[in-house]
Tab-separated table of C-alpha atoms and ligand atoms in Angstrom:
chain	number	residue	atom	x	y	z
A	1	UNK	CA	2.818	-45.716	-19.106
A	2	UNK	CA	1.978	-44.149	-22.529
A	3	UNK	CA	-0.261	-46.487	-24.322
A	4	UNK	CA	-0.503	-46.517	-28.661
A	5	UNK	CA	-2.544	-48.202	-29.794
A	6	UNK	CA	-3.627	-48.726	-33.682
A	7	UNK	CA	-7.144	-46.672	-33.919
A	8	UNK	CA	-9.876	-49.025	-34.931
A	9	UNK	CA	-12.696	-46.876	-34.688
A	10	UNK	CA	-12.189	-45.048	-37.935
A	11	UNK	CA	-11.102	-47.373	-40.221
A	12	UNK	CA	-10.789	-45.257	-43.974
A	13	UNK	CA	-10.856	-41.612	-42.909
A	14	UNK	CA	-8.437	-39.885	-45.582
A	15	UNK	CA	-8.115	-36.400	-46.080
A	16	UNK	CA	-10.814	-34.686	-48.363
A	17	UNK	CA	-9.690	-34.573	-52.211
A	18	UNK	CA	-7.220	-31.703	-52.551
A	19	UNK	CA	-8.338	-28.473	-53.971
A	20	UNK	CA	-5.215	-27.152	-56.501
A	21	UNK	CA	-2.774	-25.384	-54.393
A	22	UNK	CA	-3.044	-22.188	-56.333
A	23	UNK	CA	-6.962	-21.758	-54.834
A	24	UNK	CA	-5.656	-21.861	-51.735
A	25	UNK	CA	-2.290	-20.873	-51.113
A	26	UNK	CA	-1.565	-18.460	-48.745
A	27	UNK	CA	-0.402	-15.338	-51.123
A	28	UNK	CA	0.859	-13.393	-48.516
A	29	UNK	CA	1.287	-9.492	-51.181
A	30	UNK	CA	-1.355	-7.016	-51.506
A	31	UNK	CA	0.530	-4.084	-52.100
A	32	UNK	CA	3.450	-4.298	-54.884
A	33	UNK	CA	5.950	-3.193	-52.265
A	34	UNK	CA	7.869	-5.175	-48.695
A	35	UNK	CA	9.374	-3.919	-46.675
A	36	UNK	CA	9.813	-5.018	-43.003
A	37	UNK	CA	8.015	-3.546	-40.592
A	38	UNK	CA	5.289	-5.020	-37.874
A	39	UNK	CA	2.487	-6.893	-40.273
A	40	UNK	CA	0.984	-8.315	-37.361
A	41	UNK	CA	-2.662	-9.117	-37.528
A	42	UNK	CA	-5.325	-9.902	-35.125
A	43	UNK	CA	-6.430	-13.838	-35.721
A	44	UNK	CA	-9.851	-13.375	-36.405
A	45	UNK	CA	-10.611	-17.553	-36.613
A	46	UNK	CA	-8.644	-17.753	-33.424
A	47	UNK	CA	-7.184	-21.158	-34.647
A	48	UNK	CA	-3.464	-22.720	-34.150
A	49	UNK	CA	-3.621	-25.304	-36.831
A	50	UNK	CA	-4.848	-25.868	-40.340
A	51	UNK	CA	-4.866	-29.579	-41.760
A	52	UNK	CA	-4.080	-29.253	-45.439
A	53	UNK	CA	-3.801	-32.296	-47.998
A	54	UNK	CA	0.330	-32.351	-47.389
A	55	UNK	CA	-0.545	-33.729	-43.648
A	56	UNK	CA	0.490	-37.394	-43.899
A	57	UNK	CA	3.664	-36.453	-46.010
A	58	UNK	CA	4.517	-33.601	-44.055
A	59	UNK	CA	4.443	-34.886	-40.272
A	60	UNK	CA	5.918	-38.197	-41.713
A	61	UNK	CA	8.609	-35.992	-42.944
A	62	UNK	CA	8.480	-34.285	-39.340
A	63	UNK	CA	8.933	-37.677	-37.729
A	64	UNK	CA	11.794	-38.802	-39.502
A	65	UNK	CA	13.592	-35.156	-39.208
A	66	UNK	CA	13.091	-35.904	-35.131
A	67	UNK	CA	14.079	-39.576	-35.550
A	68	UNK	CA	17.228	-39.091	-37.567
A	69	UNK	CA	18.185	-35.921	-35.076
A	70	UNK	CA	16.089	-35.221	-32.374
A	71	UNK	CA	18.303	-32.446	-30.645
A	72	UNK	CA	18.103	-30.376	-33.935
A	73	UNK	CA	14.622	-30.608	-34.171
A	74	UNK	CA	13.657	-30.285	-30.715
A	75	UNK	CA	14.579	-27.925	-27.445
A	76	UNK	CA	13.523	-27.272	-23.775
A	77	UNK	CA	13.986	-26.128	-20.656
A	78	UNK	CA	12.647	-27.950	-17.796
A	79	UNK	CA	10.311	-24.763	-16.862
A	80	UNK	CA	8.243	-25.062	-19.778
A	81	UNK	CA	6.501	-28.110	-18.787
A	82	UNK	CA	3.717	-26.061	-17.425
A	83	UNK	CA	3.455	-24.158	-20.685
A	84	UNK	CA	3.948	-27.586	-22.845
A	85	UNK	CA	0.827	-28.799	-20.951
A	86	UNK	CA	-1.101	-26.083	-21.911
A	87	UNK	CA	-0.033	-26.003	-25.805
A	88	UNK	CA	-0.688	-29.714	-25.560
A	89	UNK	CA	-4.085	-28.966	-24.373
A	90	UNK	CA	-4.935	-26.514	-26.559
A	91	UNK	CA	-4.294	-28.217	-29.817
A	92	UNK	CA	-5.747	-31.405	-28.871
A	93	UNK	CA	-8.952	-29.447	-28.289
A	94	UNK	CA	-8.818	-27.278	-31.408
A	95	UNK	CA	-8.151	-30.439	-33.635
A	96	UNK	CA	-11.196	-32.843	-32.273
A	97	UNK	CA	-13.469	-29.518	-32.584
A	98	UNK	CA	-12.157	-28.494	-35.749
A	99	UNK	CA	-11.405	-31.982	-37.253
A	100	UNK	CA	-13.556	-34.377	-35.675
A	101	UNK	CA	-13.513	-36.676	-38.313
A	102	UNK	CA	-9.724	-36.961	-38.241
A	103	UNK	CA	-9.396	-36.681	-34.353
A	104	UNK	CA	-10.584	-37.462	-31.119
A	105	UNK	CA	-10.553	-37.105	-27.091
A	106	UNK	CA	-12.047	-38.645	-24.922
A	107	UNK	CA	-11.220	-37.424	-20.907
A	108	UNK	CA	-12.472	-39.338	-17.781
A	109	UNK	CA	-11.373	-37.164	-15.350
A	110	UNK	CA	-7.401	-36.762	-15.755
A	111	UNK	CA	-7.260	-39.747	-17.666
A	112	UNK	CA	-7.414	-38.807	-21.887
A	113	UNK	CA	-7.529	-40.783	-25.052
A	114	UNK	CA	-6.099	-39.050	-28.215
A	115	UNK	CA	-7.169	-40.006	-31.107
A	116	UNK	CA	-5.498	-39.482	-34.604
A	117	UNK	CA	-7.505	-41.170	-37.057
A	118	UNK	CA	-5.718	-39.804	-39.955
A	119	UNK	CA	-2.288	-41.997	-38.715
A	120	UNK	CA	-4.992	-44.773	-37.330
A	121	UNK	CA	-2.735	-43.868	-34.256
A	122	UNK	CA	-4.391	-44.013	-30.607
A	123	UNK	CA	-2.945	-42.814	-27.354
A	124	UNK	CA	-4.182	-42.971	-23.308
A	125	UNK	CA	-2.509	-40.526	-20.953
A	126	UNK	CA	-2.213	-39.136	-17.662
A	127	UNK	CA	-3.286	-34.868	-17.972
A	128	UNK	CA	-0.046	-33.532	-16.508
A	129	UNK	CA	1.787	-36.688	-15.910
A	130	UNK	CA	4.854	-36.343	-18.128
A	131	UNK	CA	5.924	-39.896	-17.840
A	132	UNK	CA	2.695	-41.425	-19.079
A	133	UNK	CA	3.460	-39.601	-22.611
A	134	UNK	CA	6.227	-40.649	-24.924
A	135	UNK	CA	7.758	-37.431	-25.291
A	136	UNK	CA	8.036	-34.439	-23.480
A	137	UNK	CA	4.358	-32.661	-24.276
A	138	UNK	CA	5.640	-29.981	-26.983
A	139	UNK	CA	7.364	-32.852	-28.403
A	140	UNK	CA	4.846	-35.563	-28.849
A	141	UNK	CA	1.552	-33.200	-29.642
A	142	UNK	CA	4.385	-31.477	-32.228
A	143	UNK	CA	4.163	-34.932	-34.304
A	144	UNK	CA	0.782	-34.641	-34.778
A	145	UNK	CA	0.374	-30.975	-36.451
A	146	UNK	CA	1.666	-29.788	-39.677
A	147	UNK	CA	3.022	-26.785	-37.384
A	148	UNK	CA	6.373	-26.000	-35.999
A	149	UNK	CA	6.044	-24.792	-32.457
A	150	UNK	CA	7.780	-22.630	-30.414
A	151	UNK	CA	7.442	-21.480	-26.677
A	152	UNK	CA	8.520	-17.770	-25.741
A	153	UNK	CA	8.850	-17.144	-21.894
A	154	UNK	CA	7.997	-13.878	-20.616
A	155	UNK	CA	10.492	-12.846	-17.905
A	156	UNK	CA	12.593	-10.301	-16.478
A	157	UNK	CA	10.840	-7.885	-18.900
A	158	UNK	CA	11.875	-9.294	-21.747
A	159	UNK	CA	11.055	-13.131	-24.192
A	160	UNK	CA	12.832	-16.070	-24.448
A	161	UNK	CA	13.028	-18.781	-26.560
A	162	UNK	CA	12.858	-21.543	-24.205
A	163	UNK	CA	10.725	-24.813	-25.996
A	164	UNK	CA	10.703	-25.480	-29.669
A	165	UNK	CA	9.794	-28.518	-31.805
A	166	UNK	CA	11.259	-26.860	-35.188
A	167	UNK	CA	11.405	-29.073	-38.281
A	168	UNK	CA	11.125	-27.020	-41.364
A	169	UNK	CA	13.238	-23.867	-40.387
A	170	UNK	CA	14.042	-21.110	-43.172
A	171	UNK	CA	18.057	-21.082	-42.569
A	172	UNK	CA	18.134	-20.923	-38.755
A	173	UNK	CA	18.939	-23.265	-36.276
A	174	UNK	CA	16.881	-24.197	-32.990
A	175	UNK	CA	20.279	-25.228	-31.413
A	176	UNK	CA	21.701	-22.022	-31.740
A	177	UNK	CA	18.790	-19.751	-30.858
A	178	UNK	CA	17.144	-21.537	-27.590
A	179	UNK	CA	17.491	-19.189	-24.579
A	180	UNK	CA	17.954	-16.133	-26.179
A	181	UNK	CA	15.543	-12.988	-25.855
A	182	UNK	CA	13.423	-11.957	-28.737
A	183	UNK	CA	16.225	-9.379	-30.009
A	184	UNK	CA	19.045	-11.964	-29.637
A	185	UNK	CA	17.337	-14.347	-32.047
A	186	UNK	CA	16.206	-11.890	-34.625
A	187	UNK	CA	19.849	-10.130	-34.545
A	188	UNK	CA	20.422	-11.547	-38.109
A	189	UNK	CA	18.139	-9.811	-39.673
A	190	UNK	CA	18.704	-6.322	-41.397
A	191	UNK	CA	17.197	-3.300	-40.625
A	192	UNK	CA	14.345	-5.403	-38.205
A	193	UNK	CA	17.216	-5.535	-36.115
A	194	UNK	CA	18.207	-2.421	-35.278
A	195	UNK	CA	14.713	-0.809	-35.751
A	196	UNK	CA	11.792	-2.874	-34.814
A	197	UNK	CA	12.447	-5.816	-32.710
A	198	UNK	CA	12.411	-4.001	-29.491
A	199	UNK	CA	9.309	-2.223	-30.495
A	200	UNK	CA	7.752	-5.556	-31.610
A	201	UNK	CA	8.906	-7.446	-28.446
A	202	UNK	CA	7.687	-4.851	-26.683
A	203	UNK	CA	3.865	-5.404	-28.413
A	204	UNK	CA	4.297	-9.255	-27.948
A	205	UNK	CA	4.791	-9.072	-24.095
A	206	UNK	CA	1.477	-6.705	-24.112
A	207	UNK	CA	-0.155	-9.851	-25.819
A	208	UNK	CA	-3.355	-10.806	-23.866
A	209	UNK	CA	-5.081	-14.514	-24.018
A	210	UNK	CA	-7.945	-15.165	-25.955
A	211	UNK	CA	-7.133	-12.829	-28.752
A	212	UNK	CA	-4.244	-14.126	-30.988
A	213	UNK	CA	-2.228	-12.443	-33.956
A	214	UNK	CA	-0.977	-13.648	-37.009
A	215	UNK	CA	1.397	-12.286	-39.986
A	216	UNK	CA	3.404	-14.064	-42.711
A	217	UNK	CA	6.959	-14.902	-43.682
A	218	UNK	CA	8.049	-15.510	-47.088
A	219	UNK	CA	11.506	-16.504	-48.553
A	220	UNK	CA	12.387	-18.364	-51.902
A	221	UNK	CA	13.697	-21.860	-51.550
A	222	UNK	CA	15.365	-23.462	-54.455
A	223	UNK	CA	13.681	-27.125	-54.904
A	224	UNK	CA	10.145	-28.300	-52.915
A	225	UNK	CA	12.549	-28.763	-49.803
A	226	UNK	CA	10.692	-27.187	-46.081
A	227	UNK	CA	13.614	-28.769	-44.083
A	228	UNK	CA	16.410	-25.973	-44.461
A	229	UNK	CA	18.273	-26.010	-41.127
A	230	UNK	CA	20.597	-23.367	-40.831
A	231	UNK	CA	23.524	-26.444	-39.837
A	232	UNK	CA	22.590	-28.144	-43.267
A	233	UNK	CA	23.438	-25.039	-45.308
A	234	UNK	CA	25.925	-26.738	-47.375
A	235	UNK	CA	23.395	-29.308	-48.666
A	236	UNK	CA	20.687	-26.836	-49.658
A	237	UNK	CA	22.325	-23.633	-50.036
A	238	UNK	CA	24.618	-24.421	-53.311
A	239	UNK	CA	21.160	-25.580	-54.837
A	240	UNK	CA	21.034	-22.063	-55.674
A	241	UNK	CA	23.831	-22.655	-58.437
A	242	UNK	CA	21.422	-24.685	-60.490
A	243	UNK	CA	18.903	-22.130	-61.550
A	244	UNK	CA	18.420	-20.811	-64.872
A	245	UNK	CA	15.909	-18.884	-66.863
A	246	UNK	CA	15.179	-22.393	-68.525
A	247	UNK	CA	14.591	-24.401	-64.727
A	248	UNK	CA	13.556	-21.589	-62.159
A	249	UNK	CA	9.566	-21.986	-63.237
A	250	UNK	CA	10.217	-25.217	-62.014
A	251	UNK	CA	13.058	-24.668	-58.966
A	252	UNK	CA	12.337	-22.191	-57.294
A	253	UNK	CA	9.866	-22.175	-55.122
A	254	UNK	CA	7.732	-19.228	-52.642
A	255	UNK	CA	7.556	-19.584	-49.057
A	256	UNK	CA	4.886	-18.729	-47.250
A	257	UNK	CA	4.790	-18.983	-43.173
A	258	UNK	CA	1.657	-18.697	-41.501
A	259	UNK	CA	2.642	-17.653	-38.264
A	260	UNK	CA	0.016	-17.599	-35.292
A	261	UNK	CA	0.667	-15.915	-31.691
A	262	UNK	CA	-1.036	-17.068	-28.680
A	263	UNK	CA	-1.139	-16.242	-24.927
A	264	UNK	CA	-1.429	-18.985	-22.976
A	265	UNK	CA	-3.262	-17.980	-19.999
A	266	UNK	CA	-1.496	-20.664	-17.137
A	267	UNK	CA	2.167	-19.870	-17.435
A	268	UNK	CA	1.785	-16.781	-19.304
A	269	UNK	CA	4.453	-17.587	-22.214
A	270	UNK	CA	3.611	-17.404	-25.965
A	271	UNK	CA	2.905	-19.817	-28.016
A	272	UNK	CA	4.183	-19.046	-31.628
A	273	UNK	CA	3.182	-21.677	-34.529
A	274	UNK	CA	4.569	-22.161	-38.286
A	275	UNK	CA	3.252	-23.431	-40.906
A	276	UNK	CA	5.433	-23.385	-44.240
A	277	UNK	CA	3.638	-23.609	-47.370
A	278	UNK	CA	5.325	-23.883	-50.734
A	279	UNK	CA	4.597	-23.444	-54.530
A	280	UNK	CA	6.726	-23.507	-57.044
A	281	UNK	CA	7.121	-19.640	-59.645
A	282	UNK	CA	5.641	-21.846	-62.298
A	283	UNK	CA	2.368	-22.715	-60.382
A	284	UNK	CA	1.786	-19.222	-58.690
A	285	UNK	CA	2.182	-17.823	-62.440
A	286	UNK	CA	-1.223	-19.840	-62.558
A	287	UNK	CA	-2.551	-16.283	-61.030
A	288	UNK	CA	-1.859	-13.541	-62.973
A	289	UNK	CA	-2.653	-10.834	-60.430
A	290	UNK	CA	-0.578	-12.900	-58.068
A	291	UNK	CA	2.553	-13.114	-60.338
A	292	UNK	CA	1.972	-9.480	-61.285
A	293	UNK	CA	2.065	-8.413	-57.681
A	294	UNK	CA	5.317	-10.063	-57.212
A	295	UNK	CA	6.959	-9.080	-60.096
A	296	UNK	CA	6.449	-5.399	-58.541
A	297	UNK	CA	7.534	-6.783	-55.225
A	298	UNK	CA	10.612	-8.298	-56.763
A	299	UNK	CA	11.347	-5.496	-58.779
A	300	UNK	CA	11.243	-2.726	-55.740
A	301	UNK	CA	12.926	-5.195	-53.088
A	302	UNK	CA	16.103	-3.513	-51.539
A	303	UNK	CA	19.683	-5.552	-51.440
A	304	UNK	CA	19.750	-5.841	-48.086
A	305	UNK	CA	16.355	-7.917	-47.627
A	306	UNK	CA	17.333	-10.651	-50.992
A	307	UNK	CA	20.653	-10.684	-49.829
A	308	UNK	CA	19.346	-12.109	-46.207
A	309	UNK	CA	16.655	-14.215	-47.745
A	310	UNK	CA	19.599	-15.457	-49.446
A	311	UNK	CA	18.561	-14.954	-53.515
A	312	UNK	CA	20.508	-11.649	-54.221
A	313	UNK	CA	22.543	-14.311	-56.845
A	314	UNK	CA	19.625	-15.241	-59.073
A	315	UNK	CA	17.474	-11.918	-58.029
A	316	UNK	CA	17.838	-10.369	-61.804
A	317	UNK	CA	16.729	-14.174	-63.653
A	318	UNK	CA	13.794	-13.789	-61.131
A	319	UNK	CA	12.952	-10.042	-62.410
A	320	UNK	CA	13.479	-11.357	-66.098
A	321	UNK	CA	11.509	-14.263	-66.113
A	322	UNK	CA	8.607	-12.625	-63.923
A	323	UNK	CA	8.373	-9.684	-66.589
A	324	UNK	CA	8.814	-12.415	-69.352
A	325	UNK	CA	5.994	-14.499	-67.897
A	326	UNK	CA	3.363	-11.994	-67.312
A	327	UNK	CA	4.520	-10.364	-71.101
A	328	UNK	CA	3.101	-13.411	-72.530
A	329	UNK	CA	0.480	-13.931	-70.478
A	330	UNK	CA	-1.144	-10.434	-71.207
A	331	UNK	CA	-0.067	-11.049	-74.572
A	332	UNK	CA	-2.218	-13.977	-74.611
A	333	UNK	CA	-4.983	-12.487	-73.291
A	334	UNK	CA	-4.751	-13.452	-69.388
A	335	UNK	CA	-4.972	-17.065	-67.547
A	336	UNK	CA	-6.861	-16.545	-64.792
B	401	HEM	C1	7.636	-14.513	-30.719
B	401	HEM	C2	7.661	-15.280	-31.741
B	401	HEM	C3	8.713	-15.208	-32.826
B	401	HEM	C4	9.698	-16.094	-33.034
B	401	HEM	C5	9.983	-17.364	-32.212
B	401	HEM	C6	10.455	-15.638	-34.180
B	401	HEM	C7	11.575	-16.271	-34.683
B	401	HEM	C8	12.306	-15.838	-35.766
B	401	HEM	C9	13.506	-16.462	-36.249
B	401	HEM	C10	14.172	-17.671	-35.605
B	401	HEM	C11	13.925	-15.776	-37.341
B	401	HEM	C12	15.186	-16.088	-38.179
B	401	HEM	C13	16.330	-15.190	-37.729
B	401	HEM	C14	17.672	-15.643	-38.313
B	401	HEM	O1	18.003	-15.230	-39.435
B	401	HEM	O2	18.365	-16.427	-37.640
B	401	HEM	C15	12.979	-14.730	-37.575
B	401	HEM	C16	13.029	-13.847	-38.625
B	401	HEM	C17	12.192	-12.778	-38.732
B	401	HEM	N1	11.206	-12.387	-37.834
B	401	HEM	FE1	10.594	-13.384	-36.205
B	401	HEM	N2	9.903	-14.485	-34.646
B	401	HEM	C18	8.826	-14.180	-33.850
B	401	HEM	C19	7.974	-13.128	-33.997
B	401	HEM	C20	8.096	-12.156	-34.947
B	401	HEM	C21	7.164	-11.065	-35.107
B	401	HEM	C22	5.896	-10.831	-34.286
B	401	HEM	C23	7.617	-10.331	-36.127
B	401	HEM	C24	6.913	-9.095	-36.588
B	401	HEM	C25	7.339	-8.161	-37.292
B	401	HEM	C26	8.849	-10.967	-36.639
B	401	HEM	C27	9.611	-10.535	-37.699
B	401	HEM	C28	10.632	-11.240	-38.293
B	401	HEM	C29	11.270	-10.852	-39.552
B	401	HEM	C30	10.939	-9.634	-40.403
B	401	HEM	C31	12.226	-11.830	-39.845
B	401	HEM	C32	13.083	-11.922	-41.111
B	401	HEM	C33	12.398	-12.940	-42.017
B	401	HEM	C34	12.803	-12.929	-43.481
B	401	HEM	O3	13.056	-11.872	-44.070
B	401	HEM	O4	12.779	-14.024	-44.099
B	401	HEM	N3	9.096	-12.066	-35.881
B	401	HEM	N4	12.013	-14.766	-36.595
């Protein structure tokens, strides 16, 4: 059986004072135009995960999501288990390389020791034994990364979303998408839809291990919410009806995902990470090149993509007090 036990080896470890979010949030613009198309990157640090100072708030937050509703948060087919293994793997590795003050592993042969000294959590396993964990392996390494995780099959010529431990979504739902190909779940979108997502699935399932890609995501949110399931619309989505040019410095909020794409070499599925970073209009303004860029963004956006990131309401507030802001900031003489 799974054993936890409270760490005792590192008894104060805390996470290194923050620096201020605007040094290093992940501005995703460089150009002061979006449109969709494949922004896909190769992952030069080769990494999964990043531990930021939100960690203990965040996969506390995770926990409770899972707690409160675990079939919202978390999907799988029995075939994954293989490929859960191997994301389990994986991450435990990358964190005790890549944090080893905040984790640990120790292996004696199939027998491992996971430490998170962070949570002052420890944990003894069985490699490969599913019933020696307490949770499916997706689902229990899942509560120990910032991260949302998703494995993608490859099958039949085609991807599949067939594992997922999904806790901050930006308005979808795990429930709804699980089993479907790579063009099935991205049907929502405009434009991608018809245009891309073939080509781009078609890229993916050329994918080969040991040399990841990245891109980013970004949305608005209204409020410093991450959680925005697609089944809890009506509790975040009339949030919307709040903002004014007085509040939206301080409501609405940028979203930026990180997302990371990995081959994993076993089972040959994908494994596709998230990590949602927010900051609120009145902290990125903090950057004037930043706010500049997406004022231009803003300003040249087409319906089509506000109206499914779901701002199109409160897009010409955004416009006025992006202009307004940056006015006064030249006016002033800069702020960076
Ligand atoms: C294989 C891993 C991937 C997964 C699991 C995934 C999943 C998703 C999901 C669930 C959505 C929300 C769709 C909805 O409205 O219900 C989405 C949106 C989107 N995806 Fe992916 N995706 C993946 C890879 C990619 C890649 C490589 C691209 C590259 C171009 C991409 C481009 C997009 C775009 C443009 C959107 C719309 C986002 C927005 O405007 O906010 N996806 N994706």
């Amino acid at each position: 059986m799974s054993a936890l036990n409270e760490d005792t080896t590192h008894s104060s470890v805390s996470l290194i004072t923050p620096e201020p979010l605007i040094k290093r949030f992940p501005f995703p613009f460089h150009e002061d135009s979006y449109r969709y198309s494949n922004n896909s990157r190769q992952l030069e640090s080769g990494l999964c995960l990043e531990v930021t100072p939100e960690y203990e708030e965040e996969v506390e937050e995770k926990r409770a999501l899972l707690k409160e509703n675990h079939m919202k948060c978390y999907q799988s087919f029995s075939h994954t288990i293989e490929a859960q293994w191997e994301v389990l793997d994986m991450i435990i590795h990358e964190l005790a390389e890549v944090y080893p003050d905040y984790f640990s592993i120790e292996k004696q042969g199939d027998q491992w020791t996971f430490s998170n000294h962070l949570l002052k959590e420890q944990y003894s396993f069985t490699f490969g034994a599913e019933n020696t964990l307490p949770a499916e392996p997706l689902d229990f390494i899942g509560r120990h990364v910032q991260e949302d995780l998703v494995i993608v099959s490859q099958r039949d010529q085609d991807l599949y979303m067939d594992a997922g431990q999904v806790c901050f979504p930006a308005n979808w739902s795990l429930v709804f998408d699980v089993g479907m190909t790579f063009t099935e779940w991205h049907s929502p979108v405009p434009v991608f839809s018809d245009k891309l997502a073939a080509k781009v699935r078609d890229f993916l399932m050329r994918m080969e291990a040991g040399k990841p890609w990245t891109r980013y995501n970004w949305t608005l949110t209204v409020e410093h919410v991450l959680p925005t399931f697609a089944e809890d619309f009506d509790l975040w989505a009339p949030k919307k009806d709040k903002v004014t040019k007085e509040n939206i410095g301080e409501l609405v909020h940028l979203r930026v995902e990180d997302q990371r794409l990995f081959r994993l070499p076993k089972s040959n599925s994908i494994l596709f990470s998230i990590h949602s970073h927010l900051i609120s209009l009145k902290e990125l303004a903090e950057n004037q090149v930043w706010l500049e860029h997406f004022r231009n963004i803003i300003d040249d956006l087409p319906e089509y993509i506000a109206e499914y990131k779901g701002f199109s309401e409160y897009k010409p507030l955004l416009s006025e007090w992006l202009t307004d802001t940056l006015q006064k900031q030249v006016e002033q003489g800069g702020n960076v």
